[in-house]
Amino acid sequence: MYLDFFGLREKPFGLTPDPKFLFFSEKHREALDHLLYGIHQKEGFVLISGDTGTGKTTLCRALLERLDPHEVKTSLVLNPLLNEKELLKAILEDFGLPATGTTKKELLDVLNRFLLKTLAAGGTAVLIIDEAQHLSTECLEQVRLLSNLETHKEKLIQIILVGSEELPAKLEAFDLRHLQQRISLRYHLRPLDRRETRSYLQHRLNMARAAGSTSFDKGAHREIYRFSKGVPRLINIVAERSLLAAYLGGSRKVRLSHVVDGRQSLNGRFPRSRPRSILRLGPSWKGA
């Protein structure tokens, strides 16, 4: 198993949004600062956008880990492909509330009572909707109406919309102009630059390492950046294949040739000197 070969405790380049592996580039730190500021200052609406694979979902997970659950009650909606009533139910369920109402008014009444109780206890309620670009216009309007739940002094709920670069464009629609006007903080998360990509690779190895001296050489760094353009998800994909290629070649240092082999395996092209079944990520991997 290549983990033992490299002295790793776990896969360093997995695709799941594990906040432990979040690499705080300057961009990710700024995005998190925007989120924390928006919550603590009760700004109402915050929008975080970014290219696909730039780490938005991982950023949401990292945010949740930094919020005190005794002070901040959170609801994270990961599946936005819902109608208005289903969305309200998903919000209530993630807040730990009963979602048995049959009408939108009944569901909103449950939410409003919870928000008033949270405010009275000195707490804050935060709703985070990931992949928000997939929300229908009707659901986005429903989300806007949630911001009407307020006292004469402050909003009862802070709402964070997280989505791809399509989300800001979608909010430009005439039907969503009222929601657009309520967004007080915005941040667009961009890919990593060359230097950050290099640091990102080493950071992921460090977080997964138990022993050994695994590293990527300069040629490997260049090729990974050329392929990924600094998008973390693409970095993970090609770095994982490159590690496997280095393992098959008996090298603890990942070189340019290993990245090339790994990148080609993504397109179904396998070096003849390598066991093809191992480079495929499928049932044959277990046999390998």
Short mmCIF file of C-alpha atoms in Angstrom, two decimals:
data_model
loop_
_atom_site.label_atom_id
_atom_site.label_comp_id
_atom_site.label_asym_id
_atom_site.label_seq_id
_atom_site.Cartn_x
_atom_site.Cartn_y
_atom_site.Cartn_z
CA MET A 1 0.00 0.00 0.00
CA TYR A 2 1.50 3.35 -1.01
CA LEU A 3 0.58 5.02 2.31
CA ASP A 4 3.01 2.76 4.16
CA PHE A 5 5.66 3.28 1.48
CA PHE A 6 5.52 7.07 1.91
CA GLY A 7 5.03 6.96 5.69
CA LEU A 8 1.56 8.54 5.52
CA ARG A 9 -1.25 8.10 8.01
CA GLU A 10 -3.96 8.84 5.45
CA LYS A 11 -4.41 9.95 1.87
CA PRO A 12 -3.10 13.51 1.61
CA PHE A 13 -5.00 14.42 -1.52
CA GLY A 14 -8.52 13.14 -0.93
CA LEU A 15 -11.44 14.99 -2.51
CA THR A 16 -13.68 15.13 0.57
CA PRO A 17 -14.00 18.59 2.21
CA ASP A 18 -12.00 17.77 5.34
CA PRO A 19 -11.35 21.09 7.18
CA LYS A 20 -8.23 19.58 8.76
CA PHE A 21 -6.56 19.78 5.36
CA LEU A 22 -7.68 23.33 4.59
CA PHE A 23 -4.70 25.31 3.34
CA PHE A 24 -4.97 28.93 4.39
CA SER A 25 -3.76 30.82 1.40
CA GLU A 26 -4.13 34.58 1.65
CA LYS A 27 -7.34 34.24 -0.35
CA HIS A 28 -8.85 31.56 1.90
CA ARG A 29 -7.92 33.52 5.02
CA GLU A 30 -9.57 36.65 3.63
CA ALA A 31 -12.70 34.69 2.72
CA LEU A 32 -12.91 33.24 6.25
CA ASP A 33 -12.37 36.69 7.75
CA HIS A 34 -15.27 38.01 5.65
CA LEU A 35 -17.50 35.21 6.94
CA LEU A 36 -16.56 35.68 10.59
CA TYR A 37 -16.93 39.46 10.35
CA GLY A 38 -20.34 39.16 8.69
CA ILE A 39 -21.58 36.81 11.41
CA HIS A 40 -20.25 38.72 14.40
CA GLN A 41 -21.34 42.10 13.03
CA LYS A 42 -24.73 40.65 12.01
CA GLU A 43 -24.48 42.00 8.49
CA GLY A 44 -27.45 39.94 7.28
CA PHE A 45 -26.32 38.57 3.90
CA VAL A 46 -22.80 37.44 2.94
CA LEU A 47 -21.91 36.06 -0.50
CA ILE A 48 -18.89 33.82 -1.12
CA SER A 49 -18.30 32.81 -4.74
CA GLY A 50 -15.48 31.03 -6.50
CA ASP A 51 -14.50 28.80 -9.37
CA THR A 52 -15.43 25.13 -9.12
CA GLY A 53 -12.94 23.26 -6.93
CA THR A 54 -11.42 26.28 -5.18
CA GLY A 55 -12.33 25.01 -1.70
CA LYS A 56 -15.62 26.74 -0.89
CA THR A 57 -17.23 23.72 0.79
CA THR A 58 -14.08 23.03 2.82
CA LEU A 59 -14.13 26.69 3.84
CA CYS A 60 -17.71 26.26 5.10
CA ARG A 61 -16.62 23.28 7.20
CA ALA A 62 -13.70 25.26 8.59
CA LEU A 63 -16.06 28.10 9.48
CA LEU A 64 -18.32 25.74 11.43
CA GLU A 65 -15.32 24.50 13.41
CA ARG A 66 -14.43 28.05 14.42
CA LEU A 67 -17.89 29.00 15.67
CA ASP A 68 -18.77 28.34 19.29
CA PRO A 69 -21.86 26.05 19.18
CA HIS A 70 -23.01 27.50 22.52
CA GLU A 71 -23.14 30.99 21.04
CA VAL A 72 -23.84 30.39 17.35
CA LYS A 73 -26.56 28.04 16.10
CA THR A 74 -25.96 26.94 12.53
CA SER A 75 -27.86 25.31 9.70
CA LEU A 76 -25.85 24.08 6.70
CA VAL A 77 -27.80 23.20 3.55
CA LEU A 78 -25.67 21.20 1.11
CA ASN A 79 -28.42 20.13 -1.30
CA PRO A 80 -30.06 23.20 -2.84
CA LEU A 81 -32.10 21.26 -5.44
CA LEU A 82 -35.27 21.74 -3.43
CA ASN A 83 -38.56 23.55 -3.71
CA GLU A 84 -39.49 26.32 -1.27
CA LYS A 85 -41.17 24.11 1.31
CA GLU A 86 -38.43 21.46 1.12
CA LEU A 87 -35.82 24.17 1.63
CA LEU A 88 -37.58 25.45 4.76
CA LYS A 89 -37.78 21.92 6.11
CA ALA A 90 -34.09 21.31 5.41
CA ILE A 91 -33.21 24.52 7.28
CA LEU A 92 -35.33 23.56 10.28
CA GLU A 93 -33.96 20.01 10.42
CA ASP A 94 -30.36 21.21 10.40
CA PHE A 95 -31.16 23.61 13.22
CA GLY A 96 -32.47 20.54 15.06
CA LEU A 97 -36.07 21.73 14.90
CA PRO A 98 -39.25 19.79 14.03
CA ALA A 99 -40.20 20.20 10.38
CA THR A 100 -43.66 18.68 10.52
CA GLY A 101 -45.62 21.72 9.37
CA THR A 102 -47.69 21.29 6.23
CA THR A 103 -47.64 24.92 5.11
CA LYS A 104 -44.86 27.45 4.66
CA LYS A 105 -46.44 29.63 7.37
CA GLU A 106 -46.29 26.80 9.92
CA LEU A 107 -42.65 26.14 9.07
CA LEU A 108 -41.76 29.83 9.25
CA ASP A 109 -43.53 30.15 12.62
CA VAL A 110 -41.34 27.35 14.04
CA LEU A 111 -38.23 29.07 12.69
CA ASN A 112 -39.26 32.48 13.98
CA ARG A 113 -39.87 31.18 17.51
CA PHE A 114 -36.47 29.48 17.49
CA LEU A 115 -34.73 32.64 16.29
CA LEU A 116 -36.38 34.80 18.94
CA LYS A 117 -35.41 32.29 21.62
CA THR A 118 -31.81 32.23 20.33
CA LEU A 119 -31.62 36.03 20.37
CA ALA A 120 -33.08 36.21 23.87
CA ALA A 121 -30.35 33.84 25.07
CA GLY A 122 -27.69 36.11 23.57
CA GLY A 123 -26.95 33.79 20.66
CA THR A 124 -26.73 34.13 16.89
CA ALA A 125 -28.38 31.98 14.22
CA VAL A 126 -26.54 31.40 10.94
CA LEU A 127 -27.84 29.78 7.77
CA ILE A 128 -25.25 28.61 5.23
CA ILE A 129 -26.40 27.44 1.79
CA ASP A 130 -23.70 25.76 -0.29
CA GLU A 131 -23.96 25.43 -4.09
CA ALA A 132 -26.48 28.27 -3.93
CA GLN A 133 -26.24 28.84 -7.69
CA HIS A 134 -28.57 25.83 -8.04
CA LEU A 135 -31.36 27.45 -6.01
CA SER A 136 -34.38 28.35 -8.11
CA THR A 137 -35.46 31.97 -8.34
CA GLU A 138 -38.42 31.13 -6.09
CA CYS A 139 -36.13 29.61 -3.44
CA LEU A 140 -33.75 32.55 -3.58
CA GLU A 141 -36.70 34.85 -3.04
CA GLN A 142 -37.76 32.67 -0.08
CA VAL A 143 -34.26 33.04 1.36
CA ARG A 144 -34.54 36.81 0.99
CA LEU A 145 -37.83 36.78 2.87
CA LEU A 146 -36.11 34.96 5.74
CA SER A 147 -34.08 38.11 6.27
CA ASN A 148 -37.36 39.87 7.09
CA LEU A 149 -37.39 37.91 10.35
CA GLU A 150 -36.09 40.66 12.58
CA THR A 151 -36.69 42.81 15.62
CA HIS A 152 -36.80 46.59 15.39
CA LYS A 153 -33.04 46.59 16.14
CA GLU A 154 -31.44 43.64 14.37
CA LYS A 155 -31.76 40.68 12.03
CA LEU A 156 -32.68 37.38 13.64
CA ILE A 157 -30.72 35.27 11.16
CA GLN A 158 -27.44 35.72 9.30
CA ILE A 159 -27.45 34.18 5.83
CA ILE A 160 -24.38 33.03 3.90
CA LEU A 161 -24.75 32.13 0.24
CA VAL A 162 -21.88 30.08 -1.18
CA GLY A 163 -21.66 29.20 -4.84
CA SER A 164 -19.75 29.09 -8.10
CA GLU A 165 -19.00 32.08 -10.29
CA GLU A 166 -22.49 31.57 -11.75
CA LEU A 167 -24.10 32.76 -8.51
CA PRO A 168 -23.19 36.49 -8.70
CA ALA A 169 -24.30 36.48 -12.34
CA LYS A 170 -27.59 34.83 -11.41
CA LEU A 171 -28.28 37.45 -8.76
CA GLU A 172 -28.04 40.15 -11.43
CA ALA A 173 -31.44 39.04 -12.74
CA PHE A 174 -34.19 41.65 -12.45
CA ASP A 175 -36.38 39.28 -10.39
CA LEU A 176 -33.64 39.00 -7.76
CA ARG A 177 -32.72 42.68 -7.50
CA HIS A 178 -34.13 42.93 -3.96
CA LEU A 179 -31.91 40.09 -2.78
CA GLN A 180 -28.93 41.57 -4.61
CA GLN A 181 -29.40 44.86 -2.74
CA ARG A 182 -29.33 43.13 0.66
CA ILE A 183 -25.93 41.49 0.26
CA SER A 184 -23.57 43.58 2.38
CA LEU A 185 -20.37 41.51 2.10
CA ARG A 186 -18.98 39.72 -0.96
CA TYR A 187 -15.82 37.76 -1.61
CA HIS A 188 -14.69 35.86 -4.71
CA LEU A 189 -12.33 32.98 -3.94
CA ARG A 190 -9.67 32.65 -6.64
CA PRO A 191 -7.29 29.76 -7.46
CA LEU A 192 -3.84 29.51 -5.88
CA ASP A 193 -0.79 31.04 -7.52
CA ARG A 194 2.42 29.08 -8.22
CA ARG A 195 3.98 29.75 -4.81
CA GLU A 196 0.76 28.86 -3.00
CA THR A 197 0.39 25.67 -5.02
CA ARG A 198 3.85 24.60 -3.91
CA SER A 199 2.99 25.37 -0.27
CA TYR A 200 -0.38 23.65 -0.64
CA LEU A 201 1.23 20.38 -1.77
CA GLN A 202 3.65 20.38 1.16
CA HIS A 203 0.90 21.33 3.62
CA ARG A 204 -1.26 18.38 2.57
CA LEU A 205 1.68 16.01 2.90
CA ASN A 206 2.55 17.40 6.33
CA MET A 207 -1.03 16.96 7.57
CA ALA A 208 -1.09 13.31 6.44
CA ARG A 209 2.47 12.36 7.29
CA ALA A 210 3.54 9.91 9.98
CA ALA A 211 7.20 9.54 8.91
CA GLY A 212 9.41 9.69 5.84
CA SER A 213 10.64 12.43 3.56
CA THR A 214 8.13 12.47 0.71
CA SER A 215 8.25 15.60 -1.44
CA PHE A 216 7.57 16.96 -4.91
CA ASP A 217 10.54 18.29 -6.88
CA LYS A 218 10.53 21.56 -8.85
CA GLY A 219 9.56 19.90 -12.11
CA ALA A 220 6.62 18.17 -10.42
CA HIS A 221 5.48 21.49 -8.92
CA ARG A 222 5.59 23.19 -12.31
CA GLU A 223 3.65 20.43 -14.08
CA ILE A 224 1.00 20.20 -11.35
CA TYR A 225 0.43 23.94 -11.50
CA ARG A 226 0.33 23.88 -15.31
CA PHE A 227 -2.33 21.18 -15.22
CA SER A 228 -4.42 22.53 -12.33
CA LYS A 229 -4.06 26.32 -12.82
CA GLY A 230 -4.03 26.45 -9.01
CA VAL A 231 -7.48 24.93 -8.49
CA PRO A 232 -7.20 22.80 -5.30
CA ARG A 233 -9.52 20.03 -6.49
CA LEU A 234 -7.48 19.56 -9.67
CA ILE A 235 -4.25 19.72 -7.65
CA ASN A 236 -5.56 16.90 -5.47
CA ILE A 237 -6.57 14.77 -8.44
CA VAL A 238 -3.25 14.95 -10.26
CA ALA A 239 -1.14 14.84 -7.06
CA GLU A 240 -2.87 11.64 -5.96
CA ARG A 241 -2.09 9.98 -9.30
CA SER A 242 1.48 11.31 -9.19
CA LEU A 243 2.06 9.76 -5.76
CA LEU A 244 0.82 6.45 -7.09
CA ALA A 245 3.13 6.69 -10.11
CA ALA A 246 6.09 7.46 -7.82
CA TYR A 247 5.19 4.48 -5.63
CA LEU A 248 5.12 2.20 -8.65
CA GLY A 249 8.53 3.55 -9.64
CA GLY A 250 9.92 2.96 -6.15
CA SER A 251 10.66 6.68 -5.61
CA ARG A 252 9.81 8.61 -2.44
CA LYS A 253 10.33 11.87 -4.31
CA VAL A 254 7.64 12.78 -6.84
CA ARG A 255 9.29 13.96 -10.05
CA LEU A 256 8.10 15.51 -13.29
CA SER A 257 7.92 12.09 -14.98
CA HIS A 258 5.58 10.81 -12.25
CA VAL A 259 3.25 13.79 -12.69
CA VAL A 260 3.21 13.21 -16.45
CA ASP A 261 2.39 9.52 -15.90
CA GLY A 262 -0.31 10.42 -13.39
CA ARG A 263 -1.81 13.08 -15.64
CA GLN A 264 -1.87 10.74 -18.63
CA SER A 265 -3.59 8.06 -16.55
CA LEU A 266 -6.51 10.48 -16.08
CA ASN A 267 -7.07 10.27 -19.82
CA GLY A 268 -6.79 6.50 -19.89
CA ARG A 269 -3.23 6.46 -21.22
CA PHE A 270 -0.92 4.27 -19.16
CA PRO A 271 2.86 3.88 -19.51
CA ARG A 272 3.72 0.42 -20.75
CA SER A 273 6.33 0.00 -18.03
CA ARG A 274 3.68 0.41 -15.34
CA PRO A 275 0.97 -2.04 -14.25
CA ARG A 276 -2.07 -0.48 -15.87
CA SER A 277 -4.61 -1.91 -13.46
CA ILE A 278 -3.01 -0.14 -10.50
CA LEU A 279 -3.21 3.30 -12.07
CA ARG A 280 -6.95 2.95 -12.59
CA LEU A 281 -9.00 4.08 -9.63
CA GLY A 282 -11.55 1.30 -9.57
CA PRO A 283 -12.09 -2.27 -8.36
CA SER A 284 -8.59 -3.24 -9.52
CA TRP A 285 -7.11 -0.80 -6.96
CA LYS A 286 -8.04 -3.17 -4.12
CA GLY A 287 -6.15 -5.94 -5.81
CA ALA A 288 -3.16 -3.67 -6.19
#
